[in-house]
Amino acid sequence: MKITDAKVFVCSPGRNFVTLKVYTDEGVYGLGDATLNGREKAVVSYLEDYILPCIIGRNPYDTEDIWQYLYRGAYWRRGPVTMSAIAAIDMALWDIRAKCAGQPLYNLLGGRTRDRVLVYCHANGTDLPHTLEEVGRYRELGYRAIRVQSGIPGIDHTYGVAPAGTKYEPAIRAGLPDESACWSTEKYLAFMPRLFQAVRDRFGEDLLLLHDGHHRLTPIEAARLGKELEPFHLFWLEDLVQAELQENFRLIRRHTTTPLAVGEVFNTIYDCQQLISEQLIDYIRMTIVHGGGITPVLKTAHFAEMYMVKTGFHGATDLSPVTMGAALHFDTAVHNFGIQEHMPHEPLVDEVFPHAYHYADGYMYPGDAVGFGVDFDEKLAAKYPYQRAYLPVNRKTDGTMWNW
Ligand code: KDG
Ligand code: MG
């Protein structure tokens, strides 16, 4: 079998997605997600101008050699643009392989190790009463695991919280009002224990509770937060500090038993090798699209398994249904799966990407269709062209630029 062609599609059915379609001489095609939120066109260029010409004529079964060729052969390695582009190709080749085998992808990754995939949703409110209402609403929808983000008294536009009456979405369309966040560590740290105390008081111990700090604390501040939230038994605290320096986590770990999750911005095993081998984290979030594809993320998951670190894949709306489909098959197959993020796409996105996976009662199911079970409606997608959009930024109350 040979790869005969590959095309990149950029569409914006409510938000931007970059989708790769790889065609073969046997009529089977595969899909890959190449979406890098806020930097979409850089990945398009990387694919179209540099690497797609190198894969035409190759045997699509040679996933390992093609991955190594694209990773090593470029000389310039790593980084989100490079790794998202390589990921899209790798995903499409695994999709082709599974379709040719007439099997759902999970059967090529180790088969089923579980019947269903535990997911967590996002409850976010503009203030404490609204956040409690949202947690209650998601609990009614059957979710057992809920990420809780709340507006903080005295801070405008907190991360993860939509302005009143709108839905949270991690991108700002050019020309729309600026929703950039602002930040005060003191106010945040003072409010968090009150928030989780209120959630436990209202809903009891049964819910699995998660929270995302979005890289804003220093290690000692993160240590304090983890320690002060211990009585509320969180499932995890995510991205408390920026993670370029893996040693940061040694200090946090010394002070708290609250489980830690990190890695949605990681691109290779080298971003988390120390975090995993020193058991400084409990969940690794690097997922297929930004981690270079199924080939390397499978190796990372197996490496993490040795150290009892579980997966907890990123699954925000900027990752397309193609990534979600592939991730759910992966989650079904690997033994050290922990949890999967589920931030449902808008109905129009689901129409552009018809898929076999579904949500029911706190869990997701990958479906039994061949490949990832995700398709792409090119005609419908063409009605929604790319729209310039950026991630918000974040400044401290004195104007200092800070991590969003
Ligand atoms: O594009 C960035 C988003 O995907 C990210 O901000 C979402 O932190 C996030 C999460 O945990 O889903
Ligand atoms: Mg996050």
Coordinates of N, CA, C and O in Angstrom, one line a residue, residues 119-254:
V119 N -14.8 10.2 32.5 CA -14.5 11.5 32.1 C -14.8 12.5 33.1 O -15.7 12.3 34.0
Y120 N -14.1 13.7 33.0 CA -14.5 14.8 33.9 C -15.0 16.0 33.0 O -14.5 16.2 31.9
C121 N -15.9 16.7 33.5 CA -16.5 17.9 32.8 C -16.0 19.2 33.5 O -15.3 19.1 34.5
H122 N -16.4 20.3 33.0 CA -16.0 21.6 33.5 C -17.3 22.3 34.1 O -18.2 22.6 33.4
A123 N -17.2 22.5 35.4 CA -18.3 23.4 36.0 C -17.6 24.7 36.3 O -16.6 24.7 37.1
N124 N -18.1 25.8 35.8 CA -17.5 27.1 36.1 C -18.6 28.1 36.3 O -19.6 28.2 35.6
G125 N -18.4 28.9 37.4 CA -19.4 30.0 37.7 C -18.8 31.3 37.9 O -17.6 31.4 38.3
T126 N -19.5 32.3 37.7 CA -19.0 33.7 37.9 C -18.7 34.0 39.4 O -17.8 34.8 39.7
D127 N -19.4 33.3 40.3 CA -19.1 33.5 41.7 C -19.4 32.2 42.5 O -19.8 31.2 41.8
L128 N -19.3 32.2 43.7 CA -19.4 30.9 44.5 C -20.8 30.3 44.3 O -21.0 29.1 43.9
P129 N -21.9 31.1 44.5 CA -23.3 30.5 44.4 C -23.5 30.0 42.9 O -24.0 28.9 42.8
H130 N -23.0 30.7 41.9 CA -23.2 30.3 40.6 C -22.4 29.0 40.3 O -22.9 28.0 39.6
T131 N -21.2 28.9 40.9 CA -20.3 27.7 40.7 C -21.0 26.5 41.3 O -21.1 25.4 40.7
L132 N -21.6 26.7 42.5 CA -22.3 25.5 43.1 C -23.5 25.1 42.3 O -23.7 23.9 42.1
E133 N -24.2 26.0 41.7 CA -25.3 25.7 40.8 C -24.8 24.9 39.6 O -25.4 23.9 39.2
E134 N -23.7 25.3 39.1 CA -23.1 24.6 37.9 C -22.7 23.2 38.3 O -22.9 22.2 37.5
V135 N -22.0 23.0 39.4 CA -21.6 21.7 39.9 C -22.9 20.8 40.0 O -22.9 19.7 39.5
G136 N -23.9 21.4 40.6 CA -25.2 20.6 40.7 C -25.8 20.2 39.4 O -26.2 19.1 39.2
R137 N -25.7 21.1 38.4 CA -26.2 20.9 37.1 C -25.5 19.7 36.4 O -26.1 18.8 35.8
Y138 N -24.1 19.7 36.5 CA -23.3 18.6 35.9 C -23.5 17.3 36.6 O -23.5 16.3 36.0
R139 N -23.7 17.4 37.9 CA -24.0 16.2 38.7 C -25.3 15.5 38.2 O -25.4 14.3 38.0
E140 N -26.3 16.4 37.9 CA -27.6 15.9 37.4 C -27.4 15.2 36.0 O -28.1 14.3 35.6
L141 N -26.4 15.7 35.2 CA -26.1 15.1 33.9 C -25.4 13.8 34.0 O -25.0 13.2 33.0
G142 N -25.1 13.4 35.2 CA -24.5 12.1 35.5 C -23.0 12.1 35.7 O -22.4 11.1 36.0
Y143 N -22.3 13.3 35.6 CA -20.8 13.3 35.7 C -20.5 12.9 37.2 O -21.0 13.5 38.1
R144 N -19.5 12.1 37.3 CA -18.9 11.7 38.6 C -17.7 12.5 38.9 O -17.3 12.5 40.1
A145 N -17.1 13.1 37.9 CA -15.8 13.8 38.1 C -16.0 15.2 37.5 O -16.4 15.3 36.3
I146 N -15.8 16.2 38.3 CA -16.1 17.6 37.9 C -14.9 18.5 38.2 O -14.5 18.6 39.3
R147 N -14.5 19.2 37.2 CA -13.5 20.3 37.4 C -14.2 21.5 37.8 O -15.1 22.0 37.1
V148 N -13.7 22.1 38.9 CA -14.4 23.3 39.5 C -13.6 24.5 39.3 O -12.4 24.6 39.8
Q149 N -14.1 25.5 38.6 CA -13.4 26.8 38.4 C -14.4 27.9 38.8 O -15.6 27.8 38.4
S150 N -14.0 28.9 39.5 CA -14.9 29.9 39.9 C -14.3 31.3 39.8 O -13.1 31.5 40.0
G151 N -15.2 32.3 39.5 CA -14.8 33.7 39.6 C -14.3 33.9 41.0 O -14.8 33.3 42.0
I152 N -13.3 34.8 41.1 CA -12.7 35.0 42.5 C -13.0 36.4 42.9 O -12.8 37.4 42.1
P153 N -13.5 36.6 44.1 CA -13.9 38.0 44.6 C -12.7 38.9 44.4 O -11.6 38.6 44.8
G154 N -12.9 40.0 43.7 CA -11.9 41.0 43.6 C -11.0 40.9 42.3 O -10.1 41.7 42.0
I155 N -11.3 39.8 41.5 CA -10.5 39.6 40.3 C -11.5 39.5 39.1 O -12.4 38.8 39.1
D156 N -11.3 40.4 38.1 CA -12.1 40.3 36.9 C -11.6 39.2 36.0 O -10.4 39.1 35.8
H157 N -12.5 38.5 35.3 CA -12.1 37.6 34.3 C -11.1 36.5 34.7 O -9.9 36.5 34.4
T158 N -11.5 35.6 35.6 CA -10.6 34.5 36.0 C -10.5 33.5 34.9 O -11.5 33.3 34.2
Y159 N -9.4 32.8 34.9 CA -9.2 31.7 33.9 C -10.4 30.6 34.1 O -10.7 30.2 35.2
G160 N -10.9 30.2 32.9 CA -11.8 29.1 32.9 C -13.2 29.5 33.2 O -14.1 28.6 33.3
V161 N -13.5 30.8 33.4 CA -14.8 31.2 33.7 C -15.3 32.2 32.6 O -14.6 33.2 32.3
A162 N -16.5 31.9 32.1 CA -17.0 32.8 31.0 C -17.7 34.0 31.6 O -18.2 33.9 32.7
P163 N -17.7 35.1 30.9 CA -18.5 36.2 31.4 C -19.9 35.8 31.5 O -20.4 34.9 30.7
A164 N -20.7 36.4 32.4 CA -22.1 36.0 32.7 C -22.9 35.8 31.4 O -22.8 36.7 30.5
G165 N -23.6 34.8 31.3 CA -24.5 34.5 30.2 C -23.8 33.9 28.9 O -24.5 33.7 27.9
T166 N -22.5 33.7 29.0 CA -21.8 33.1 27.8 C -21.2 31.8 28.2 O -21.1 31.4 29.4
K167 N -20.7 31.0 27.2 CA -20.1 29.7 27.5 C -18.6 29.8 27.5 O -18.1 30.5 26.6
Y168 N -17.9 29.2 28.4 CA -16.4 29.3 28.4 C -15.8 28.6 27.2 O -16.2 27.5 26.8
E169 N -14.9 29.3 26.5 CA -14.2 28.8 25.3 C -12.8 29.3 25.3 O -12.6 30.6 25.4
P170 N -11.8 28.5 25.2 CA -10.4 29.0 25.3 C -9.8 29.6 24.0 O -8.8 29.2 23.5
A171 N -10.5 30.6 23.5 CA -10.0 31.4 22.3 C -10.8 32.6 22.2 O -12.0 32.6 22.5
I172 N -10.2 33.7 21.7 CA -11.0 34.9 21.5 C -10.9 35.2 20.0 O -9.9 35.3 19.4
R173 N -12.1 35.3 19.4 CA -12.2 35.7 18.0 C -11.7 37.1 17.8 O -12.1 38.0 18.6
A174 N -10.9 37.3 16.8 CA -10.4 38.7 16.5 C -11.6 39.6 16.4 O -12.6 39.2 15.7
G175 N -11.6 40.8 16.9 CA -12.7 41.7 16.8 C -13.7 41.6 17.9 O -14.6 42.5 18.1
L176 N -13.7 40.6 18.7 CA -14.7 40.4 19.8 C -14.1 41.1 21.0 O -12.8 41.3 21.1
P177 N -14.9 41.4 22.1 CA -14.3 42.0 23.3 C -13.2 41.2 23.9 O -13.3 40.0 23.9
D178 N -12.2 41.9 24.4 CA -11.0 41.2 25.0 C -11.4 40.6 26.3 O -11.9 41.3 27.2
E179 N -11.3 39.3 26.5 CA -11.6 38.7 27.7 C -10.4 38.3 28.5 O -10.4 37.4 29.3
S180 N -9.3 39.0 28.3 CA -8.1 38.7 28.9 C -8.3 38.7 30.5 O -9.0 39.5 31.0
A181 N -7.6 37.8 31.1 CA -7.7 37.6 32.5 C -6.9 38.5 33.3 O -6.0 39.2 32.8
C182 N -7.2 38.7 34.6 CA -6.2 39.4 35.5 C -6.1 38.6 36.7 O -6.9 37.7 37.0
W183 N -5.0 38.8 37.4 CA -4.5 37.8 38.4 C -4.0 38.4 39.7 O -3.3 39.4 39.7
S184 N -4.5 37.8 40.8 CA -3.9 38.1 42.1 C -3.7 36.8 42.9 O -4.7 36.2 43.2
T185 N -2.5 36.4 43.1 CA -2.2 35.1 43.8 C -2.8 35.2 45.2 O -3.4 34.2 45.6
E186 N -2.7 36.3 45.9 CA -3.2 36.4 47.3 C -4.7 36.2 47.3 O -5.2 35.4 48.1
K187 N -5.5 36.8 46.4 CA -6.9 36.6 46.4 C -7.3 35.2 46.0 O -8.2 34.6 46.6
Y188 N -6.6 34.6 45.1 CA -6.9 33.3 44.6 C -6.6 32.3 45.8 O -7.5 31.5 46.1
L189 N -5.5 32.4 46.4 CA -5.2 31.4 47.5 C -6.1 31.6 48.7 O -6.5 30.6 49.3
A190 N -6.6 32.8 48.9 CA -7.5 33.0 50.0 C -8.9 32.4 49.7 O -9.6 31.9 50.6
F191 N -9.3 32.4 48.4 CA -10.6 31.9 48.1 C -10.7 30.4 47.9 O -11.8 29.8 48.1
M192 N -9.7 29.7 47.4 CA -9.8 28.3 47.0 C -10.3 27.4 48.1 O -11.2 26.6 47.9
P193 N -9.8 27.5 49.4 CA -10.3 26.6 50.4 C -11.8 26.9 50.7 O -12.5 25.9 50.9
R194 N -12.2 28.1 50.6 CA -13.6 28.4 50.8 C -14.5 27.8 49.7 O -15.5 27.2 50.0
L195 N -13.9 27.8 48.5 CA -14.7 27.2 47.3 C -14.9 25.7 47.6 O -16.0 25.2 47.5
F196 N -13.8 25.0 47.9 CA -13.9 23.6 47.9 C -14.6 23.1 49.2 O -15.3 22.1 49.2
Q197 N -14.5 23.9 50.3 CA -15.3 23.6 51.5 C -16.8 23.7 51.1 O -17.6 22.8 51.5
A198 N -17.1 24.7 50.4 CA -18.6 24.9 50.0 C -19.0 23.8 49.1 O -20.2 23.3 49.3
V199 N -18.2 23.3 48.2 CA -18.6 22.2 47.3 C -18.8 21.0 48.1 O -19.8 20.3 47.9
R200 N -17.9 20.6 49.0 CA -18.0 19.4 49.8 C -19.2 19.5 50.7 O -20.0 18.6 50.9
D201 N -19.4 20.7 51.3 CA -20.6 20.9 52.2 C -21.9 20.6 51.5 O -22.8 20.0 52.0
R202 N -22.0 21.1 50.3 CA -23.2 21.0 49.5 C -23.4 19.6 48.9 O -24.5 19.0 48.9
F203 N -22.3 19.0 48.4 CA -22.4 17.8 47.6 C -21.9 16.5 48.3 O -22.0 15.4 47.7
G204 N -21.2 16.7 49.4 CA -20.7 15.5 50.1 C -19.4 15.0 49.4 O -18.8 15.7 48.6
E205 N -19.0 13.8 49.8 CA -17.7 13.3 49.4 C -17.6 12.5 48.1 O -16.6 12.1 47.6
D206 N -18.8 12.2 47.6 CA -18.9 11.3 46.4 C -18.3 11.8 45.1 O -17.6 11.0 44.4
L207 N -18.5 13.1 44.9 CA -18.0 13.6 43.6 C -16.4 13.6 43.6 O -15.8 13.9 44.6
L208 N -15.9 13.3 42.4 CA -14.4 13.5 42.2 C -14.2 14.9 41.8 O -14.8 15.3 40.8
L209 N -13.4 15.7 42.5 CA -13.3 17.1 42.2 C -11.9 17.4 41.7 O -10.9 16.9 42.2
L210 N -11.8 18.2 40.6 CA -10.6 18.6 40.0 C -10.5 20.1 39.9 O -11.5 20.8 40.0
H211 N -9.3 20.6 39.8 CA -9.1 22.1 39.6 C -7.9 22.3 38.8 O -6.9 21.6 39.0
D212 N -7.9 23.4 38.0 CA -6.8 23.7 37.1 C -6.3 25.1 37.5 O -7.0 26.1 37.5
G213 N -5.0 25.1 38.0 CA -4.4 26.4 38.4 C -3.8 27.2 37.2 O -3.4 28.3 37.4
H214 N -3.7 26.5 36.0 CA -3.3 27.2 34.8 C -2.0 27.9 34.9 O -1.8 29.1 34.5
H215 N -1.0 27.2 35.5 CA 0.4 27.7 35.5 C 0.7 29.0 36.3 O 1.7 29.6 36.0
R216 N -0.1 29.4 37.3 CA 0.0 30.7 37.8 C 0.8 30.9 39.1 O 1.0 32.0 39.5
L217 N 1.1 29.8 39.8 CA 1.7 29.9 41.1 C 3.2 29.6 41.0 O 3.7 29.0 40.1
T218 N 3.9 30.0 42.1 CA 5.3 29.6 42.3 C 5.2 28.3 43.0 O 4.2 27.9 43.6
P219 N 6.3 27.5 43.0 CA 6.2 26.2 43.7 C 5.8 26.3 45.2 O 5.0 25.5 45.6
I220 N 6.3 27.3 45.9 CA 5.9 27.3 47.3 C 4.4 27.7 47.5 O 3.7 27.2 48.4
E221 N 3.9 28.5 46.6 CA 2.5 28.9 46.6 C 1.6 27.6 46.3 O 0.6 27.4 46.9
A222 N 2.1 26.9 45.3 CA 1.4 25.6 44.9 C 1.4 24.7 46.1 O 0.4 24.0 46.3
A223 N 2.6 24.6 46.8 CA 2.6 23.7 47.9 C 1.6 24.1 49.0 O 0.9 23.2 49.5
R224 N 1.5 25.4 49.2 CA 0.5 25.8 50.2 C -0.9 25.5 49.7 O -1.8 25.0 50.5
L225 N -1.2 25.7 48.4 CA -2.6 25.3 48.0 C -2.9 23.8 48.1 O -3.9 23.5 48.6
G226 N -1.9 23.0 47.7 CA -2.1 21.6 47.8 C -2.4 21.2 49.2 O -3.3 20.4 49.5
K227 N -1.6 21.8 50.2 CA -1.8 21.4 51.6 C -3.1 21.9 52.1 O -3.8 21.1 52.8
E228 N -3.5 23.1 51.8 CA -4.8 23.6 52.3 C -6.0 23.0 51.7 O -7.0 23.0 52.4
L229 N -5.8 22.3 50.6 CA -7.0 21.7 50.0 C -7.1 20.2 50.4 O -8.0 19.5 50.0
E230 N -6.1 19.7 51.1 CA -6.1 18.3 51.5 C -7.3 17.8 52.1 O -7.8 16.7 51.8
P231 N -8.0 18.6 53.0 CA -9.2 18.1 53.7 C -10.3 17.8 52.7 O -11.3 17.1 53.0
F232 N -10.2 18.4 51.5 CA -11.4 18.2 50.5 C -11.1 17.1 49.5 O -11.9 16.9 48.6
H233 N -10.0 16.4 49.7 CA -9.7 15.2 48.9 C -9.9 15.4 47.4 O -10.8 14.7 46.8
L234 N -9.2 16.3 46.8 CA -9.3 16.5 45.3 C -8.8 15.3 44.6 O -7.8 14.6 45.0
F235 N -9.4 15.0 43.4 CA -8.9 14.0 42.5 C -7.5 14.4 42.0 O -6.6 13.6 41.8
W236 N -7.5 15.7 41.6 CA -6.2 16.3 41.2 C -6.2 17.8 41.2 O -7.3 18.4 41.1
L237 N -5.0 18.4 41.4 CA -4.7 19.8 41.1 C -3.9 19.8 39.8 O -2.9 19.1 39.8
E238 N -4.3 20.6 38.8 CA -3.6 20.6 37.5 C -2.8 21.8 37.3 O -3.3 22.9 37.7
D239 N -1.7 21.7 36.7 CA -0.9 22.8 36.2 C -0.8 24.0 37.2 O -1.1 25.1 36.9
L240 N -0.4 23.7 38.4 CA -0.3 24.7 39.4 C 0.9 25.7 39.1 O 0.8 26.9 39.3
V241 N 2.0 25.2 38.5 CA 3.1 26.0 38.2 C 3.5 25.8 36.7 O 3.1 24.8 36.1
Q242 N 4.2 26.8 36.2 CA 4.7 26.5 34.8 C 5.7 25.4 35.0 O 6.4 25.3 36.0
A243 N 5.8 24.6 33.9 CA 6.5 23.3 34.1 C 7.8 23.2 33.3 O 8.3 22.1 33.1
E244 N 8.3 24.3 32.8 CA 9.6 24.2 32.1 C 10.7 23.6 33.0 O 11.6 22.9 32.5
L245 N 10.6 24.0 34.3 CA 11.6 23.4 35.2 C 11.0 22.3 36.0 O 10.1 22.5 36.9
Q246 N 11.3 21.1 35.6 CA 10.7 19.9 36.3 C 11.0 19.8 37.8 O 10.2 19.3 38.5
E247 N 12.1 20.4 38.2 CA 12.5 20.3 39.6 C 11.5 21.1 40.5 O 11.4 20.8 41.7
N248 N 10.7 22.0 39.9 CA 9.6 22.7 40.6 C 8.8 21.8 41.5 O 8.4 22.1 42.6
F249 N 8.6 20.6 40.8 CA 7.6 19.7 41.5 C 8.1 19.0 42.7 O 7.4 18.5 43.5
R250 N 9.5 18.9 42.8 CA 10.0 18.3 44.0 C 9.6 19.1 45.2 O 9.2 18.5 46.3
L251 N 9.6 20.4 45.1 CA 9.3 21.3 46.3 C 7.8 21.1 46.6 O 7.4 20.9 47.7
I252 N 6.9 21.1 45.6 CA 5.5 20.9 45.8 C 5.2 19.6 46.5 O 4.5 19.5 47.5
R253 N 5.8 18.6 45.9 CA 5.6 17.2 46.4 C 6.0 17.0 47.9 O 5.4 16.2 48.6
R254 N 7.0 17.7 48.3 CA 7.5 17.6 49.7 C 6.4 18.0 50.7 O 6.5 17.6 51.8

